[in-house]
mmCIF file of C-alpha atoms in Angstrom:
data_model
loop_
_atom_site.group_PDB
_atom_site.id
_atom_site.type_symbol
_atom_site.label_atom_id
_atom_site.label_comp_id
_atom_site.label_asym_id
_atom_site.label_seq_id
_atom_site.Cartn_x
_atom_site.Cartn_y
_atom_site.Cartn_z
ATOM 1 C CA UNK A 1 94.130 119.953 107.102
ATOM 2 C CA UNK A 2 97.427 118.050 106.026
ATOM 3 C CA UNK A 3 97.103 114.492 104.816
ATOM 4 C CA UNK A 4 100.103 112.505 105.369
ATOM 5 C CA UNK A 5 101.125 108.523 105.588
ATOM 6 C CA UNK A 6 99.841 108.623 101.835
ATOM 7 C CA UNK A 7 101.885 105.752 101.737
ATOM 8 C CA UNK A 8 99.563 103.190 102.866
ATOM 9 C CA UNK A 9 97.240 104.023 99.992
ATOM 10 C CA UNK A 10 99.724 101.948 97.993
ATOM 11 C CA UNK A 11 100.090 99.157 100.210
ATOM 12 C CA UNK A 12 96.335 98.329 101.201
ATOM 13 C CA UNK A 13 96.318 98.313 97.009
ATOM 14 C CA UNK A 14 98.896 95.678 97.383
ATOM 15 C CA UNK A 15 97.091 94.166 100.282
ATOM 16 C CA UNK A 16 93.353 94.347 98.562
ATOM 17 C CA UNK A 17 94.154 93.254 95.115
ATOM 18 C CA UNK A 18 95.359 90.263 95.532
ATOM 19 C CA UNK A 19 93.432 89.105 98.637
ATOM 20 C CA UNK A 20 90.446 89.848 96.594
ATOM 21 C CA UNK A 21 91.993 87.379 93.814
ATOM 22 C CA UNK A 22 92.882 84.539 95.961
ATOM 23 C CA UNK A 23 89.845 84.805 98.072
ATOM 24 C CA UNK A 24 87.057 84.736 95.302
ATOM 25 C CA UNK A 25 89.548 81.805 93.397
ATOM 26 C CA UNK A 26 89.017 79.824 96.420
ATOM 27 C CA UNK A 27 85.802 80.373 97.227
ATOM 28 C CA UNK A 28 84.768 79.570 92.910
ATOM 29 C CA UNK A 29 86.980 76.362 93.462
ATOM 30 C CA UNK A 30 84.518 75.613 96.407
ATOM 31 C CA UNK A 31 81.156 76.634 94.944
ATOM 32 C CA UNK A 32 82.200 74.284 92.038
ATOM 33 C CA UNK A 33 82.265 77.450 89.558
ATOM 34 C CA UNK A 34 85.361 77.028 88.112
ATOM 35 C CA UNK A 35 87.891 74.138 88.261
ATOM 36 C CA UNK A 36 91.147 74.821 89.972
ATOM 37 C CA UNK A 37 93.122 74.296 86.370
ATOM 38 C CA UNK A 38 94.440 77.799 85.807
ATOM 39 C CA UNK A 39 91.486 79.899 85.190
ATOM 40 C CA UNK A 40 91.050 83.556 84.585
ATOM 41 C CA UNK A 41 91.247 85.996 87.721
ATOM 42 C CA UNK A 42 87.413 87.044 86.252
ATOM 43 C CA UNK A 43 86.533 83.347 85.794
ATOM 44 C CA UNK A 44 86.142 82.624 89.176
ATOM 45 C CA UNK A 45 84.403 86.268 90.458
ATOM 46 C CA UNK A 46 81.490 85.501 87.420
ATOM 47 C CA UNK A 47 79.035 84.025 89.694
ATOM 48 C CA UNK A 48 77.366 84.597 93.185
ATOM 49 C CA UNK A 49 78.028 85.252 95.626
ATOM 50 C CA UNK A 50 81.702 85.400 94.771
ATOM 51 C CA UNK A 51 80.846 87.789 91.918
ATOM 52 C CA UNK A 52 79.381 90.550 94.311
ATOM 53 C CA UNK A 53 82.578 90.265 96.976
ATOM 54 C CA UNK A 54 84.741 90.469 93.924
ATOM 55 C CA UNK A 55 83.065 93.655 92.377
ATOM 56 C CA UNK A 56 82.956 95.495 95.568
ATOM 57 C CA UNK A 57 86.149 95.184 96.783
ATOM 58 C CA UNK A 58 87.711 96.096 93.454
ATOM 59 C CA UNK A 59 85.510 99.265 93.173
ATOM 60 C CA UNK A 60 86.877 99.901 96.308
ATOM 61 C CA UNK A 61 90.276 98.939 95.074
ATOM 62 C CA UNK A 62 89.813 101.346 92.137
ATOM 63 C CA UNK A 63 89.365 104.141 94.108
ATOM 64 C CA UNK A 64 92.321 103.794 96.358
ATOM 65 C CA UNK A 65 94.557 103.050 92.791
ATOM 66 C CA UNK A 66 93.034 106.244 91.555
ATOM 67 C CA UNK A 67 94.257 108.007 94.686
ATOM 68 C CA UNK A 68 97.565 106.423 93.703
ATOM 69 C CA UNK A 69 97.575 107.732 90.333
ATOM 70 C CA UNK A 70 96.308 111.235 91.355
ATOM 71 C CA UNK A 71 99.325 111.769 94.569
ATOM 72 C CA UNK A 72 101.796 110.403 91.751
ATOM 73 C CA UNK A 73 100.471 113.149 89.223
ATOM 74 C CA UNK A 74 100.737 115.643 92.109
ATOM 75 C CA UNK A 75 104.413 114.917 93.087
ATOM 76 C CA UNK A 76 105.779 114.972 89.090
ATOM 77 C CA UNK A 77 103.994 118.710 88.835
ATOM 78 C CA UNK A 78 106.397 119.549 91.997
ATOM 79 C CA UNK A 79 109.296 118.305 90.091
ATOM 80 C CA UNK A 80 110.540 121.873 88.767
ATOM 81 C CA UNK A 81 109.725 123.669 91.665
ATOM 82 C CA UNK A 82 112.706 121.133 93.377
ATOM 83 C CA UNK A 83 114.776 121.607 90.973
ATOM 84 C CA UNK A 84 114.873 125.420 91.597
ATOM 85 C CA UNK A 85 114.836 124.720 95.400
ATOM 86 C CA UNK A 86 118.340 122.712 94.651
ATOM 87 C CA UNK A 87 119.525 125.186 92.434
ATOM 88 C CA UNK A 88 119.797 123.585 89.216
ATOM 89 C CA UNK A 89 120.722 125.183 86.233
ATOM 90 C CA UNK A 90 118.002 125.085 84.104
ATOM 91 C CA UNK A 91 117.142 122.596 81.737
ATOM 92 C CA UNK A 92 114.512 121.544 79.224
ATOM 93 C CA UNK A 93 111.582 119.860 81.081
ATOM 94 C CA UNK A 94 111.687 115.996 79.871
ATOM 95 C CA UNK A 95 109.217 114.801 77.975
ATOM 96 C CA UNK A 96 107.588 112.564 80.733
ATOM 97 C CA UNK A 97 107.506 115.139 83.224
ATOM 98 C CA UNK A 98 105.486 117.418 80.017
ATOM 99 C CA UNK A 99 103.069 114.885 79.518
ATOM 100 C CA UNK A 100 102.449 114.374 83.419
ATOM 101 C CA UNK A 101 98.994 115.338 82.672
ATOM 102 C CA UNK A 102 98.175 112.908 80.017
ATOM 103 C CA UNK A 103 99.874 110.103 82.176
ATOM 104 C CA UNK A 104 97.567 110.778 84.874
ATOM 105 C CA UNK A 105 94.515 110.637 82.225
ATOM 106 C CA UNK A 106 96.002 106.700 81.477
ATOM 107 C CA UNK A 107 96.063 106.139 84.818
ATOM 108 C CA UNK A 108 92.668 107.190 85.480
ATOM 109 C CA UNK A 109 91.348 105.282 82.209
ATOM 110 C CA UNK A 110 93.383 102.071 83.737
ATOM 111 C CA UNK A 111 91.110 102.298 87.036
ATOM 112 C CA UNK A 112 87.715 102.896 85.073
ATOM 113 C CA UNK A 113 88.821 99.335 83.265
ATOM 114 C CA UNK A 114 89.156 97.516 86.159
ATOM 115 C CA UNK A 115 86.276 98.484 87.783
ATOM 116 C CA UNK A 116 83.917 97.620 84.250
ATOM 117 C CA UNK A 117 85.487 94.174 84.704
ATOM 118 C CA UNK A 118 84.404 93.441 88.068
ATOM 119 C CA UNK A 119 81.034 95.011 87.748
ATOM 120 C CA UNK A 120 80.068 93.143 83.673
ATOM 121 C CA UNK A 121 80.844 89.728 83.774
ATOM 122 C CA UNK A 122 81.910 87.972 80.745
ATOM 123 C CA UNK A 123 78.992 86.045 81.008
ATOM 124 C CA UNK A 124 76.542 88.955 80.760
ATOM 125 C CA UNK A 125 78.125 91.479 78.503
ATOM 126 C CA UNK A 126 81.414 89.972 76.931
ATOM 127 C CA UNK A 127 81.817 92.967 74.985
ATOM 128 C CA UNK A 128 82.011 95.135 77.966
ATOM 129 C CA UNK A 129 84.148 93.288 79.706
ATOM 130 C CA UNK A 130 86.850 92.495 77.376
ATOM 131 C CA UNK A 131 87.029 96.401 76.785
ATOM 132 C CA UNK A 132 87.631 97.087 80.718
ATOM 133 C CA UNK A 133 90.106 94.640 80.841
ATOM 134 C CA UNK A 134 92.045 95.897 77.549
ATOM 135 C CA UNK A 135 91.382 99.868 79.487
ATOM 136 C CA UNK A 136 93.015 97.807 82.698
ATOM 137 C CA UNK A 137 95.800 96.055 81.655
ATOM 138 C CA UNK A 138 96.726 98.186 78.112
ATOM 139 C CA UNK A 139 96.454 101.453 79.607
ATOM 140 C CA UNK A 140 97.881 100.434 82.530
ATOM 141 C CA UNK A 141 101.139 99.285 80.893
ATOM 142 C CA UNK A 142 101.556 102.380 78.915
ATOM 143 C CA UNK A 143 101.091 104.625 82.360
ATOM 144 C CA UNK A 144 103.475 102.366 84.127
ATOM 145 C CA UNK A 145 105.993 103.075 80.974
ATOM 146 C CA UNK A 146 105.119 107.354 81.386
ATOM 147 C CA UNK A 147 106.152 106.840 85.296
ATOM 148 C CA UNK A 148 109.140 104.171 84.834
ATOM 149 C CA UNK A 149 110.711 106.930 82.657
ATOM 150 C CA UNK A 150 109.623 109.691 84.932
ATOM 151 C CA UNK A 151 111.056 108.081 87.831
ATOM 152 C CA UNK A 152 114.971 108.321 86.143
ATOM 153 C CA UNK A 153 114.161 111.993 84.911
ATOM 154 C CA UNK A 154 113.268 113.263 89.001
ATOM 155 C CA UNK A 155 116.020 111.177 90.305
ATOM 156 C CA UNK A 156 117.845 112.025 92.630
ATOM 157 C CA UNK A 157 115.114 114.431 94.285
ATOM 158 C CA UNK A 158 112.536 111.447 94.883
ATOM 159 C CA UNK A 159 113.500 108.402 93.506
ATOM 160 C CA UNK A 160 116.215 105.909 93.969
ATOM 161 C CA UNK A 161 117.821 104.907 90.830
ATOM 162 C CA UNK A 162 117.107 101.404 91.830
ATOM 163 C CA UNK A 163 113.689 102.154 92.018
ATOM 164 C CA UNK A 164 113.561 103.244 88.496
ATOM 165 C CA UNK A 165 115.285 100.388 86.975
ATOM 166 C CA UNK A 166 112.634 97.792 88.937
ATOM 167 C CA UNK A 167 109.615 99.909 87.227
ATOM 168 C CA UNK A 168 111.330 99.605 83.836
ATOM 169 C CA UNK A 169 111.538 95.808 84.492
ATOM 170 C CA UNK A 170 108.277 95.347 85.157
ATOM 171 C CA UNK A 171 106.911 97.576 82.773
ATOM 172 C CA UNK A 172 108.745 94.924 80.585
ATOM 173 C CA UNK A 173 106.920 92.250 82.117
ATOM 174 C CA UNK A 174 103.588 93.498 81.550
ATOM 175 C CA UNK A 175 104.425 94.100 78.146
ATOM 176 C CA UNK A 176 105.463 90.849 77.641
ATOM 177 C CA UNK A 177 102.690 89.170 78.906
ATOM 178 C CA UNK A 178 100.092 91.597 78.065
ATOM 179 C CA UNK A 179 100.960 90.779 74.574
ATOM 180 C CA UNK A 180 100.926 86.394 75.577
ATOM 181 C CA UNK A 181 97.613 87.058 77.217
ATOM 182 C CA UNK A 182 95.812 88.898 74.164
ATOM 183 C CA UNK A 183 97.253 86.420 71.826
ATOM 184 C CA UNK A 184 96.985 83.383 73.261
ATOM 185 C CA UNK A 185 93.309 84.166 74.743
ATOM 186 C CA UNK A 186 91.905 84.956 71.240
ATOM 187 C CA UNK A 187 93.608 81.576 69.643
ATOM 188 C CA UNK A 188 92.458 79.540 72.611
ATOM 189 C CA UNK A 189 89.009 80.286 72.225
ATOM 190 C CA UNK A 190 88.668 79.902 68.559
ATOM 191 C CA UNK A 191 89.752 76.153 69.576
ATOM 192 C CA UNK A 192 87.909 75.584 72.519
ATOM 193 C CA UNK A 193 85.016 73.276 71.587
ATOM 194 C CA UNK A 194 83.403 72.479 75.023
ATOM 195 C CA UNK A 195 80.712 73.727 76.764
ATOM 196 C CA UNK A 196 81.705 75.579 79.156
ATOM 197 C CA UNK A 197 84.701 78.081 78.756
ATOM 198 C CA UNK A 198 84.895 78.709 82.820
ATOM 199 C CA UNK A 199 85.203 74.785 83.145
ATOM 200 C CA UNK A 200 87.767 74.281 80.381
ATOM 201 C CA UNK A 201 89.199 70.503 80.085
ATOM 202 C CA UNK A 202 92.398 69.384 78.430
ATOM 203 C CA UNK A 203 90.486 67.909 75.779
ATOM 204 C CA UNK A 204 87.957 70.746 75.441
ATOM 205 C CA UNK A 205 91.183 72.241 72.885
ATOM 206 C CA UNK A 206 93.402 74.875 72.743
ATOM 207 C CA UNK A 207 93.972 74.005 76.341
ATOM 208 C CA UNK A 208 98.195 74.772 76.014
ATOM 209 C CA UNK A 209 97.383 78.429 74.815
ATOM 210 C CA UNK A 210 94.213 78.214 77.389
ATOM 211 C CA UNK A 211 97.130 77.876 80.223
ATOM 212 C CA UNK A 212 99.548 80.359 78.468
ATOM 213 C CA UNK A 213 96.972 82.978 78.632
ATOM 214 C CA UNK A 214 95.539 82.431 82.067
ATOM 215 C CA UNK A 215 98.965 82.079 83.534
ATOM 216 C CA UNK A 216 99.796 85.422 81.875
ATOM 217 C CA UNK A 217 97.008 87.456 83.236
ATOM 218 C CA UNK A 218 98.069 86.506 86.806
ATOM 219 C CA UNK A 219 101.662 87.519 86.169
ATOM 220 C CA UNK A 220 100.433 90.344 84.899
ATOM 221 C CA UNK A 221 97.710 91.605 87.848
ATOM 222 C CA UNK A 222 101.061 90.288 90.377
ATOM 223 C CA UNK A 223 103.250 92.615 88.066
ATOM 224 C CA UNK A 224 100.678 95.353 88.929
ATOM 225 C CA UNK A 225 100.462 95.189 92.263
ATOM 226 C CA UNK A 226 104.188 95.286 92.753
ATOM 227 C CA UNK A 227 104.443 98.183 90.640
ATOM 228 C CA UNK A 228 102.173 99.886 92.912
ATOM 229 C CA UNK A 229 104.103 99.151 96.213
ATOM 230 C CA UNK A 230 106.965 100.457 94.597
ATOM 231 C CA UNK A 231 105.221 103.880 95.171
ATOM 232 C CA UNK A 232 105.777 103.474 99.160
ATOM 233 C CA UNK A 233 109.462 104.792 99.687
ATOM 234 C CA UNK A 234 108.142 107.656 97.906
ATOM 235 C CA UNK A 235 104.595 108.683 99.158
ATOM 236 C CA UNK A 236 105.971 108.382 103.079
ATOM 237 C CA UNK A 237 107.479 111.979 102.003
ATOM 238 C CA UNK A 238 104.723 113.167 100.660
ATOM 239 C CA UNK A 239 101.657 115.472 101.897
ATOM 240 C CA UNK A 240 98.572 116.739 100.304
ATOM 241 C CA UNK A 241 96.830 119.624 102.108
ATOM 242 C CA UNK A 242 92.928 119.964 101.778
ATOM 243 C CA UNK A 243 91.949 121.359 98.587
ATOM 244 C CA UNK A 244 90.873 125.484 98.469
ATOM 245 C CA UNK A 245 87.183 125.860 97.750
ATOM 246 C CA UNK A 246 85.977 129.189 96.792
ATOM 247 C CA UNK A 247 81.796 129.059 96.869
ATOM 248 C CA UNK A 248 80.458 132.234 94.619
ATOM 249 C CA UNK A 249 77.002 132.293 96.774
ATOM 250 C CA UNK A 250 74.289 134.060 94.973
ATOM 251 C CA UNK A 251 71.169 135.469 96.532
ATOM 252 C CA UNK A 252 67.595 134.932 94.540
ATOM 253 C CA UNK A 253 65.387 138.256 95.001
ATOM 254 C CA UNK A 254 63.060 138.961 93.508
ATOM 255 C CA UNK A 255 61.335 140.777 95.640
ATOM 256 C CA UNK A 256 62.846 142.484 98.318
ATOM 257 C CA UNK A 257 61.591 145.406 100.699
ATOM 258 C CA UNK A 258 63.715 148.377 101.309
ATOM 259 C CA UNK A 259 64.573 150.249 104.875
ATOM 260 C CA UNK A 260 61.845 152.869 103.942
ATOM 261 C CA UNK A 261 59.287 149.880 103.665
ATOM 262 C CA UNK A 262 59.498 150.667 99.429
ATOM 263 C CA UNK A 263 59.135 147.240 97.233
ATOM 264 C CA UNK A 264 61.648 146.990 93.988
ATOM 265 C CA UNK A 265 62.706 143.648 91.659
ATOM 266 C CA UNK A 266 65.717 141.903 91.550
ATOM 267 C CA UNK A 267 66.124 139.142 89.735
ATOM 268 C CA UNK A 268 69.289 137.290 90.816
ATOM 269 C CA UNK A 269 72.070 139.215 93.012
ATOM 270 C CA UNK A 270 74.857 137.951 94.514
ATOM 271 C CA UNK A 271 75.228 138.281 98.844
ATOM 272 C CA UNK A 272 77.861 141.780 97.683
ATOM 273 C CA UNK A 273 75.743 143.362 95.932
ATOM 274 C CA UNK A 274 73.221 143.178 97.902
ATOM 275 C CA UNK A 275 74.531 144.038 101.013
ATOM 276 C CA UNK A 276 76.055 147.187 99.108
ATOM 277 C CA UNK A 277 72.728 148.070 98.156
ATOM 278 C CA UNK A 278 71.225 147.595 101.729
ATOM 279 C CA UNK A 279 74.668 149.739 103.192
ATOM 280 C CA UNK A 280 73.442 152.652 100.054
ATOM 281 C CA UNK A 281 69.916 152.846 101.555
ATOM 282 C CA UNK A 282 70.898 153.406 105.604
ATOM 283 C CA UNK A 283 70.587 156.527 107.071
ATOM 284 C CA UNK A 284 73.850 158.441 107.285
#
């Protein structure tokens, strides 16, 4: 079996993501969980019932990026094979299409984060969910700086050059604000003096670096999603057959009759060697 129109894995990422945001923001803002001042995307999933929507449609949302990450991998390994197909004169492989194997390790590492931050609230395990959300957004920049170079190495096979230069702005971007959003979020709360850090008031404190930081983690989960869409033009080309699975089948006997009705003991054989025993012991 051929699996093709891989590229709507990408876009029902773009489609999930941020519906899953905007829904569980506006459903917090209703439930009276957060106030509508610019809190964090995991602010307003921390409670139920908005908490449980979040966390499964983000699990499912992991999955489908994963998938993303994995047909990516697969079309930078075919990336020597084309150039032989075009008759290139060979060249050194670049170093992003060498380490095509770790990128798709980041990826994978990016996608484990986000799915620890929807399923450990901040308000349960902190520790936990800071460290999906620095395995989200941190490894998720650096794999989105592996495929933004990528990209201009395989061009002009797959990519348009445009392509290549919108990756390497937004890899900027997330950069950027990846950096704003760690900063500002660690000075914020060392000021904050309320009560409540998902219910945070101008004079609570820190509130300008509060904003900063919130603001920044939504540019940077927008920057993401984009990022992913811009795998579309791509992935309509592209199509994955059904993996090969080879199944080694072994037989237990251990005790097993002969044709001439005589007993003997095997221990473990596998379906050949038995049937080459039971072909041995047939009349000619």
């Amino acid at each position: 079996m051929t699996f093709e129109k891989l590229h709507y894995i990408p876009i029902a990422v773009f489609i999930l993501f941020p519906t899953t945001f905007l829904g569980t923001y506006i459903a917090a803002v209703l439930q009276g969980h957060v106030e509508p001042n610019f809190p964090y995307i995991s602010d307003a999933a921390t409670y139920s019932p908005e908490s449980c929507v979040f966390g499964q449609l983000i699990n499912m949302g992991s999955i489908l990026l994963a998938a993303c990450v994995y047909v990516r991998y697969r079309e930078i390994e075919e990336f020597p094979r084309m150039e032989a197909d075009n008759y290139q004169p060979a060249s050194p492989v670049p170093l992003s299409i060498r380490l095509n194997h770790w990128s798709l390790c980041i990826g994978l590492i990016s996608c484990l984060g986000l799915s620890i931050v929807a399923n450990f609230q901040e308000t349960n395990v902190i520790v936990v969910h800071l460290t999906g959300a620095f395995l989200c957004f941190g490894m998720g920049t650096l794999y989105f700086w592996t495929q933004a170079f990528a990209s201009y190495h395989i061009h002009p096979f797959v990519d348009g050059l445009w392509l290549a230069h919108v990756r390497i702005i937004l890899s900027v971007i997330c950069t950027i604000f990846f950096v704003v959003l760690s900063i500002t979020g660690v000075a914020s709360h060392l000021l904050f003096h309320g009560s409540d850090p998902r219910k945070w008031y101008p004079e609570d404190g820190g509130w300008g670096l509060h904003v900063a930081s919130t603001a920044s983690e939504w540019v940077v989960a927008c920057a993401f999603c984009l990022y992913i869409l811009s795998f579309v033009p791509e992935f309509r080309r592209i199509s994955i057959e059904e993996p090969r699975v080879t199944v080694a089948f072994e037989m237990m006997r251990p005790y097993v009759t002969d044709i001439s009705g005589e007993a003997f003991i095997g221990a473990s054989e596998s379906a050949e060697e038995v049937y080459a025993q039971s072909n041995a012991q047939l009349p000619p």
